[in-house]
Coordinates of C-alpha atoms in Angstrom, one line a residue:
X226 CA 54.8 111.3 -57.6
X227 CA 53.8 113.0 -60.9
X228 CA 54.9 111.9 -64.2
X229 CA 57.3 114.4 -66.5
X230 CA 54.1 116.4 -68.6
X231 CA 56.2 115.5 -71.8
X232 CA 56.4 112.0 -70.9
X233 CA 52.6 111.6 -70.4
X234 CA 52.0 113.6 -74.0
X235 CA 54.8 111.5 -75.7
X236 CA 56.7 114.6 -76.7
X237 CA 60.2 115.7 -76.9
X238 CA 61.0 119.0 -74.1
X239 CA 61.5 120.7 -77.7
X240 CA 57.6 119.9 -79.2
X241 CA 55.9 123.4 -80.8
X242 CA 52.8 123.9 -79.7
X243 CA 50.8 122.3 -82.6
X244 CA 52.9 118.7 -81.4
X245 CA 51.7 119.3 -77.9
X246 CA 48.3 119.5 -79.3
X247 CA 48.4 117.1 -81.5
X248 CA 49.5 114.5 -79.4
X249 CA 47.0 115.4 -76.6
X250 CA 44.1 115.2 -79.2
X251 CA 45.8 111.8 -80.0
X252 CA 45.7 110.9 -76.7
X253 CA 42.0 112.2 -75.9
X254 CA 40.7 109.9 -78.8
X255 CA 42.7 106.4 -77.3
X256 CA 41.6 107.6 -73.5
X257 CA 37.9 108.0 -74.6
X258 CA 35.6 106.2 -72.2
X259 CA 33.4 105.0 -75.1
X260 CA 36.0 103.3 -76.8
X261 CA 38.7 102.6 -74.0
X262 CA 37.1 100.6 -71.2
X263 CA 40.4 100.2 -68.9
X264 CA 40.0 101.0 -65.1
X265 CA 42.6 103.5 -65.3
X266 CA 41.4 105.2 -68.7
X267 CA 39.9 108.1 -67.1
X268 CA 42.6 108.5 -65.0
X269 CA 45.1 108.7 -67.7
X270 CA 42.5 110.9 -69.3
X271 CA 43.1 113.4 -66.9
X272 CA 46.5 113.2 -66.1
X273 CA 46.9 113.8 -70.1
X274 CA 44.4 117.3 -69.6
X275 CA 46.5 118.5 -67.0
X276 CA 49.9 118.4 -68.8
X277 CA 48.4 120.1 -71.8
X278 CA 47.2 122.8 -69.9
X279 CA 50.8 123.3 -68.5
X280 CA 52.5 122.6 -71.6
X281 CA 50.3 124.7 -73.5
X282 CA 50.5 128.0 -71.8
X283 CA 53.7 129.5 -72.1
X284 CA 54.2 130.9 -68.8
X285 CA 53.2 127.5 -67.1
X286 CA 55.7 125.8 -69.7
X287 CA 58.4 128.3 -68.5
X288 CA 57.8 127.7 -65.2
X289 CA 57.6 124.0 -65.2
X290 CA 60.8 123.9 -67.1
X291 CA 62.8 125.8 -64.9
X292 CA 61.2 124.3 -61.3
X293 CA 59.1 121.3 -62.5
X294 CA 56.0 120.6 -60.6
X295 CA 57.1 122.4 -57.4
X296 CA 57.6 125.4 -58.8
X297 CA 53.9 125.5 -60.1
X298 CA 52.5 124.9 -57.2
X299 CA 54.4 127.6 -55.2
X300 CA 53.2 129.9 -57.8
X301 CA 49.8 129.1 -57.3
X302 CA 48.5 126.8 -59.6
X303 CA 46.4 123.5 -58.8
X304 CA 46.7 121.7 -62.2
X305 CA 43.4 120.3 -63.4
X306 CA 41.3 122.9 -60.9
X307 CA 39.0 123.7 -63.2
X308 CA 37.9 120.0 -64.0
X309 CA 35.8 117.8 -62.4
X310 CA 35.2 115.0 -65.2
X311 CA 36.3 113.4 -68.6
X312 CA 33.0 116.0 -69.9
X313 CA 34.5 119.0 -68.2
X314 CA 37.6 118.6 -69.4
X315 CA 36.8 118.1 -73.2
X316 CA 34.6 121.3 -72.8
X317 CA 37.1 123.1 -71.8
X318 CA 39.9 122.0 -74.3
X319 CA 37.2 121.6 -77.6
X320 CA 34.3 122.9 -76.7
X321 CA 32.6 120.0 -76.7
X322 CA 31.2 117.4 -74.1
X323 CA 31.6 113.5 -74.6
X324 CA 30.2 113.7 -78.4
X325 CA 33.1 115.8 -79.3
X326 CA 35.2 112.6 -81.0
X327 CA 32.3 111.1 -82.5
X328 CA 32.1 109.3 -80.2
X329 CA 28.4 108.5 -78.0
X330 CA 27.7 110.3 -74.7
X331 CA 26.9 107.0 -73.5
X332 CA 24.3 105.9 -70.3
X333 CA 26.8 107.6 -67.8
X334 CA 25.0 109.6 -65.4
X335 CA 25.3 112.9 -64.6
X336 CA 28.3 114.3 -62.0
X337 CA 27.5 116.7 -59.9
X338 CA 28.2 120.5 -60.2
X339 CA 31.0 122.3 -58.6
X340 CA 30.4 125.4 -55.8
X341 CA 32.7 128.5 -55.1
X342 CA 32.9 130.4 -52.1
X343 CA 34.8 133.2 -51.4
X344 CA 36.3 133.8 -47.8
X345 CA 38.8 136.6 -46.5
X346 CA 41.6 136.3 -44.3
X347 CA 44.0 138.7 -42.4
X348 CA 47.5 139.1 -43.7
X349 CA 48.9 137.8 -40.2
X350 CA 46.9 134.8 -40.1
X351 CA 48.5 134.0 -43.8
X352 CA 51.8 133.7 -41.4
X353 CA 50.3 131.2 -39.6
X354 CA 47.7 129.3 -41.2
X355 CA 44.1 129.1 -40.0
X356 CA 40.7 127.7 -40.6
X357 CA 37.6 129.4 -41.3
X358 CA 34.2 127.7 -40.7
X359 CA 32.5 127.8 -43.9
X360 CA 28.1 127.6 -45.0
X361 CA 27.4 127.4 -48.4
X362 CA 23.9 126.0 -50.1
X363 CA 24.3 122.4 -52.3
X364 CA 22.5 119.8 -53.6
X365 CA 22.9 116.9 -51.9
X366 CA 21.9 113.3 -51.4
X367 CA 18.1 112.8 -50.4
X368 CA 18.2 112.2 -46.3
X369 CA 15.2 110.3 -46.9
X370 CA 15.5 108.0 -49.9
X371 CA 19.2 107.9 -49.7
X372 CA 19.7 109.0 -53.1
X373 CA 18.0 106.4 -54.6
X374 CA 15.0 108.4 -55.7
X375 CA 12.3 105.6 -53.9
X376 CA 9.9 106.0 -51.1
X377 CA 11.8 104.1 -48.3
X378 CA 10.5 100.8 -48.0
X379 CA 9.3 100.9 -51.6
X380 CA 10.4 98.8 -54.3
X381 CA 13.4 99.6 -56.9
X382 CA 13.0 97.8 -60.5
X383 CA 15.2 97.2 -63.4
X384 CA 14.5 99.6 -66.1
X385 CA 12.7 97.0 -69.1
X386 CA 13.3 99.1 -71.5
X387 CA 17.5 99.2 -71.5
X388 CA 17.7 95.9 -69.3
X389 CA 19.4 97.9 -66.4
X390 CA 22.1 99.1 -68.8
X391 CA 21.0 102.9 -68.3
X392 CA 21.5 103.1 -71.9
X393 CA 20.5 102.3 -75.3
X394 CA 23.1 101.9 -78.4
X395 CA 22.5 102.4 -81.7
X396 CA 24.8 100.5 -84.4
X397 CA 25.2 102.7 -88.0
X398 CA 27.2 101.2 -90.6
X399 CA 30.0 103.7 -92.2
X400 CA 31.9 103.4 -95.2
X401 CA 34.9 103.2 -92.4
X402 CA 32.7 100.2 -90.7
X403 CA 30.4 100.1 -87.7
X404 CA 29.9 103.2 -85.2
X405 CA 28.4 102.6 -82.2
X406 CA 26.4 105.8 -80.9
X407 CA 24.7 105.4 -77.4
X408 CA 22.6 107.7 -75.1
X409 CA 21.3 107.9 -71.8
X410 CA 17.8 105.6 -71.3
X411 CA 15.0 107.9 -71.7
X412 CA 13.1 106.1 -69.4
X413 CA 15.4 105.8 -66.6
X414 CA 17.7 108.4 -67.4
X415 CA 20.9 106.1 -67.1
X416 CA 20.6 105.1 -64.1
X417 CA 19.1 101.5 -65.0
X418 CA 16.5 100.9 -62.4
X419 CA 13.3 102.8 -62.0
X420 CA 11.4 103.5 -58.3
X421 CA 8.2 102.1 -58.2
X422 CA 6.8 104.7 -55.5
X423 CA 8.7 108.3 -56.6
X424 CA 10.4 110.0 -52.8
X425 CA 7.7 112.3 -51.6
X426 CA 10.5 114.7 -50.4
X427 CA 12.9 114.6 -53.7
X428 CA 10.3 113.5 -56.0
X429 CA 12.3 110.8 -57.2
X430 CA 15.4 112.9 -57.8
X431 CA 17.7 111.7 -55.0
X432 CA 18.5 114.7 -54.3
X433 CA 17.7 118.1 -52.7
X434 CA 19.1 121.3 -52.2
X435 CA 20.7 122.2 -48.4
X436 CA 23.1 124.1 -46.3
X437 CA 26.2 122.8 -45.2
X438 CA 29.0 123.8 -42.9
X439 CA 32.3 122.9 -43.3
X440 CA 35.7 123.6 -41.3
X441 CA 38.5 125.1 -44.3
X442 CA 42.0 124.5 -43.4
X443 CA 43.7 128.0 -44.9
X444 CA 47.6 126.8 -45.4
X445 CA 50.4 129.6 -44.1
X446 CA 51.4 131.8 -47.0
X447 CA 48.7 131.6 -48.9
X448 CA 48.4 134.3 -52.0
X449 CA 45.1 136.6 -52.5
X450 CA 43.3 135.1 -55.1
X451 CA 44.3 131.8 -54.8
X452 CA 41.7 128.9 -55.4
X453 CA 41.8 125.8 -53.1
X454 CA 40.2 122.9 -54.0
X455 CA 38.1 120.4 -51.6
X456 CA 36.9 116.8 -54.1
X457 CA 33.4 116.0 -53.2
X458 CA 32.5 118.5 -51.6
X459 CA 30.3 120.5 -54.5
X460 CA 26.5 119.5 -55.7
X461 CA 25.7 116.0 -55.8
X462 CA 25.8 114.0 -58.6
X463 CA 22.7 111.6 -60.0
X464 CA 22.4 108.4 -58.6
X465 CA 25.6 106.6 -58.9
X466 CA 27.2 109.5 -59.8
X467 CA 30.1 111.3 -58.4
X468 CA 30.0 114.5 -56.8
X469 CA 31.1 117.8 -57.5
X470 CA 33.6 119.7 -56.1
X471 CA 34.0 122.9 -53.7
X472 CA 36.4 126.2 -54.7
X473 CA 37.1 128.3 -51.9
X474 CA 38.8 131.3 -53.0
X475 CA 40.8 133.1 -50.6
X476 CA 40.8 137.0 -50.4
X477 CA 43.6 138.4 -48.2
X478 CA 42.8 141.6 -46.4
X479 CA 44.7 144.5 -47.3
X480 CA 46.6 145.8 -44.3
X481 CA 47.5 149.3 -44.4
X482 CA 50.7 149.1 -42.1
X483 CA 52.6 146.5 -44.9
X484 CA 53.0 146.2 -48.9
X485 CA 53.4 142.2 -50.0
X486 CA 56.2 141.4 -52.2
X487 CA 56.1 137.4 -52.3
X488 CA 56.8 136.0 -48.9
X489 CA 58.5 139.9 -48.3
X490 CA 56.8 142.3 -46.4
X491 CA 57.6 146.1 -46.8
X492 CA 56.9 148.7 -44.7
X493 CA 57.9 152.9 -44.2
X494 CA 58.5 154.5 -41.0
X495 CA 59.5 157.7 -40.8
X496 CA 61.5 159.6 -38.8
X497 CA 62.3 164.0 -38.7
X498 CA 65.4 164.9 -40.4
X499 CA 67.0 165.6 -36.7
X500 CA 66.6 161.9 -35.6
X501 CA 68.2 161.2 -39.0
X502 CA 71.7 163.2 -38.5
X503 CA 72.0 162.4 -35.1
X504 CA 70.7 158.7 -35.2
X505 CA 67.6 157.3 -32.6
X506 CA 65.5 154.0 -32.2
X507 CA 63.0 153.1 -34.4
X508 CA 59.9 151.6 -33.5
X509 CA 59.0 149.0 -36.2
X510 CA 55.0 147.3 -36.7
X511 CA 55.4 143.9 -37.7
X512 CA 53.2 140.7 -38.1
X513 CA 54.2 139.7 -34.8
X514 CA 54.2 142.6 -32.5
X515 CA 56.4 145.9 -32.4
X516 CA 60.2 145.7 -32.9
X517 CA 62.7 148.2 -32.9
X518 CA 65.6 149.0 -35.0
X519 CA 68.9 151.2 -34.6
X520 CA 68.7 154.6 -36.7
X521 CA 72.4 155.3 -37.6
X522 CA 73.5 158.9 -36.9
X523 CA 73.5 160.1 -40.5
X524 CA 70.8 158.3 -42.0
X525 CA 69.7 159.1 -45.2
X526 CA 66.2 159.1 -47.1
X527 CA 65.1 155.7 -48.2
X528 CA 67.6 153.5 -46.2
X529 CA 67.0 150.2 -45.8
X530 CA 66.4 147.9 -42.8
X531 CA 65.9 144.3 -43.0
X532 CA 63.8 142.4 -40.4
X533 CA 64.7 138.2 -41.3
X534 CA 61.6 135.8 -41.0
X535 CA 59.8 138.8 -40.0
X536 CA 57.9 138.1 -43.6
X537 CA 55.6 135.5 -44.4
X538 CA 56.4 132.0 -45.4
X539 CA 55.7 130.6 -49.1
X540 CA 53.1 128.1 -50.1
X541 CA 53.6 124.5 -48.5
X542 CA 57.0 126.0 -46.5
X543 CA 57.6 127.3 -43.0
X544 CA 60.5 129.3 -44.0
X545 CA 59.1 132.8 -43.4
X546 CA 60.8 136.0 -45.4
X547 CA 61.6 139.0 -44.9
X548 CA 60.3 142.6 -44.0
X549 CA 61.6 145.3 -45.4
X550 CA 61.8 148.9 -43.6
X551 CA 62.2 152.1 -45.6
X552 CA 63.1 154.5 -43.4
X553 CA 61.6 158.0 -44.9
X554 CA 63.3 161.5 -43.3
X555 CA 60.9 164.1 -43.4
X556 CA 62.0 167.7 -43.0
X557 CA 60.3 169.5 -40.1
X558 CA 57.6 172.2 -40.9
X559 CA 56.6 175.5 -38.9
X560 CA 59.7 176.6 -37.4
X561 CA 59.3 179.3 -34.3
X562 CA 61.8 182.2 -34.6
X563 CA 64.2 180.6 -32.0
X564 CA 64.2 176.7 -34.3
X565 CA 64.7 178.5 -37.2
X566 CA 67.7 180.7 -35.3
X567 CA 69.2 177.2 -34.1
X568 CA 68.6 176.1 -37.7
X569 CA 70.5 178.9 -39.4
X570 CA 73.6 178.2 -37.0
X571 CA 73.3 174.4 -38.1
X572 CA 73.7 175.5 -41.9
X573 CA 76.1 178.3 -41.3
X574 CA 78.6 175.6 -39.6
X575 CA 78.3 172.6 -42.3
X576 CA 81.2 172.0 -44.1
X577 CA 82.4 169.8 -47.4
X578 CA 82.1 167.0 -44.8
X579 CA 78.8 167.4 -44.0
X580 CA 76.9 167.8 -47.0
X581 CA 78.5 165.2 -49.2
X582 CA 78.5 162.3 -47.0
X583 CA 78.2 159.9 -50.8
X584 CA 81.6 161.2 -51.8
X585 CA 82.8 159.6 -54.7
X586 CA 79.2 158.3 -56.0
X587 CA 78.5 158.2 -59.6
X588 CA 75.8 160.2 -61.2
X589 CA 74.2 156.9 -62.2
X590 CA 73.9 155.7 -58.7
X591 CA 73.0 159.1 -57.5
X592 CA 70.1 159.3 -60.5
X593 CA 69.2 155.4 -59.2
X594 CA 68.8 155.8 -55.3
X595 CA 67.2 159.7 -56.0
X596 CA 64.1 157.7 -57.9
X597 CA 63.7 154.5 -55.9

């Protein structure tokens, strides 16, 4: 279960923004890889990013105050999406990649970059749920050196040069004491060991570029726009290294029969001012087939019918909403001399009755349901 976002920043619900900052800059410094070697350090790293990027948007803040983590996630956001690693996230938040403490970038190798694909659904299969068979083109490991850069049944040394560290450190003294700088070995590039015969596929890399297919569960009530998030999945990293990960925004199809409103669906159907005043059946499109609905005799303009779980459900719910008819009356055109006869007769025999079937209404509500 996630922890409370102020508890992992150390801040009171009531911290300004410059606290929240502070104290996640605080945080970034004690969490740093180069100078906090815990198992879990990078871990708390993270966890650390991802409530300041709640806690430091004010829409995201409003929202997690009032719902908590649920209520971001029904409203579409995956907290920490847009970071991979400790470097992404620091690029992100200061611009800056592992150096951006002071600290060395150290013999780490590389991770592996992400991929985004974009896909398109129908707005009844967001009802459901589906899958969508996806190929997109990655870097991955070597099939033939297995990523470890060497001609199969070649040797793999230690790198002499950084003793199979994968880096080298450099100790400069301060007038605030000893800093310790390291970078990658620039023989071996961090990874420590060095093939003695290069892969003649990969040249040594470990890795080369392919296509892959993947099956993408779509979950039911899924937004346009929304990002989902597979770990792994994206380029692979250097040797040792971990990969990147996929991004597969979802594009719902617009469907000209409905309007979305949250897990609401709206839709018009009209009906001739006759059907109105002397009430019919409607026939209704929905996600699920046709449906029809009673027309009361009298009807007027922009009446509402409500169709329950007729809608679509929200994120990570089966509960489906609503759909929302609005019946438009349409006044019939190109009257023949005998219509307009039988027309004439109609108005000649309204009375008080008739024509004022709101009796009593305000102007306010009359102003209200004349503009929607």
């Amino acid at each position: 279960m996630a922890r409370d976002y102020y508890e992992v920043l150390g801040v009171s619900r009531e911290a300004s923004e410059t606290e929240i900052k502070k104290a996640f800059r605080r945080l970034a410094r004690e969490l740093h890889p180069d100078v906090n070697q815990a198992p879990d350090a990078e871990e708390r790293f993270k966890e650390a990013a991802e409530a300041y990027e709640v806690l430091s948007d004010a829409e995201r803040r409003r929202t997690y105050d009032a719902y908590g983590h649920e209520g971001l996630r029904s409203g579409g956001f995956d907290p920490g999406a847009g970071f991979g690693s400790i470097d992404d996230i620091l690029q992100a938040f200061f611009g800056g990649g592992s150096g951006g403490f002071g600290f060395g970038g150290g013999g780490r190798r590389a991770g592996g970059g992400d991929v985004g694909v974009s896909i398109e659904v129908e707005l009844a299969e967001v009802a459901t749920g589906t899958r969508r068979e996806i190929t997109y083109d990655v870097v991955g490991s070597c099939e033939n050196c297995h990523g470890n850069g060497a001609e199969p049944g070649t040797p793999i040394t230690t790198c002499e040069r950084c003793g199979g560290a994968g880096e080298l450190r450099q100790v400069t003294r301060t007038p605030f004491g000893q800093m310790v700088r390291s970078a990658a070995c620039d023989v071996c590039g961090g990874a420590g060991k060095i093939a003695e015969t290069p892969c003649k596929v990969c040249g040594g890399s470990g890795r080369t570029r392919q296509s892959r297919t993947s099956m993408i569960d779509i979950p039911a009530g899924i937004e346009d726009g929304q990002r989902m998030r597979i770990s792994g999945a994206g380029h692979a990293g250097e040797s040792g290294a971990p990969a990147g990960d996929l991004y597969v925004e979802v594009r719902v199809a617009e469907d000209e029969r409905f309007e979305r409103d949250g897990p609401d669906l709206i839709s018009v159907v009209s009906i001739p001012a006759t059907e109105a005043m002397l009430g019919t059946t409607a026939t209704v499109p929905t996600l699920d087939g046709e449906q029809e609905v009673e027309v009361e005799p009298g009807t007027q303009p922009g009446t509402e019918k409500v169709l329950r779980g007729a809608g679509l459900p929200r994120l990570n719910s089966s509960r489906r909403g609503s759909q929302r008819v609005i019946l438009e009356v349409f006044v019939p055109t190109n009257l023949d001399e005998d219509q307009r006869e039988i027309a004439e007769r109609l108005d000649e025999s309204l009375g008080e009755e008739n024509l004022n079937p709101r009796h009593g209404e305000g102007l306010f509500s009359r102003l209200r349901r004349a503009f929607g």
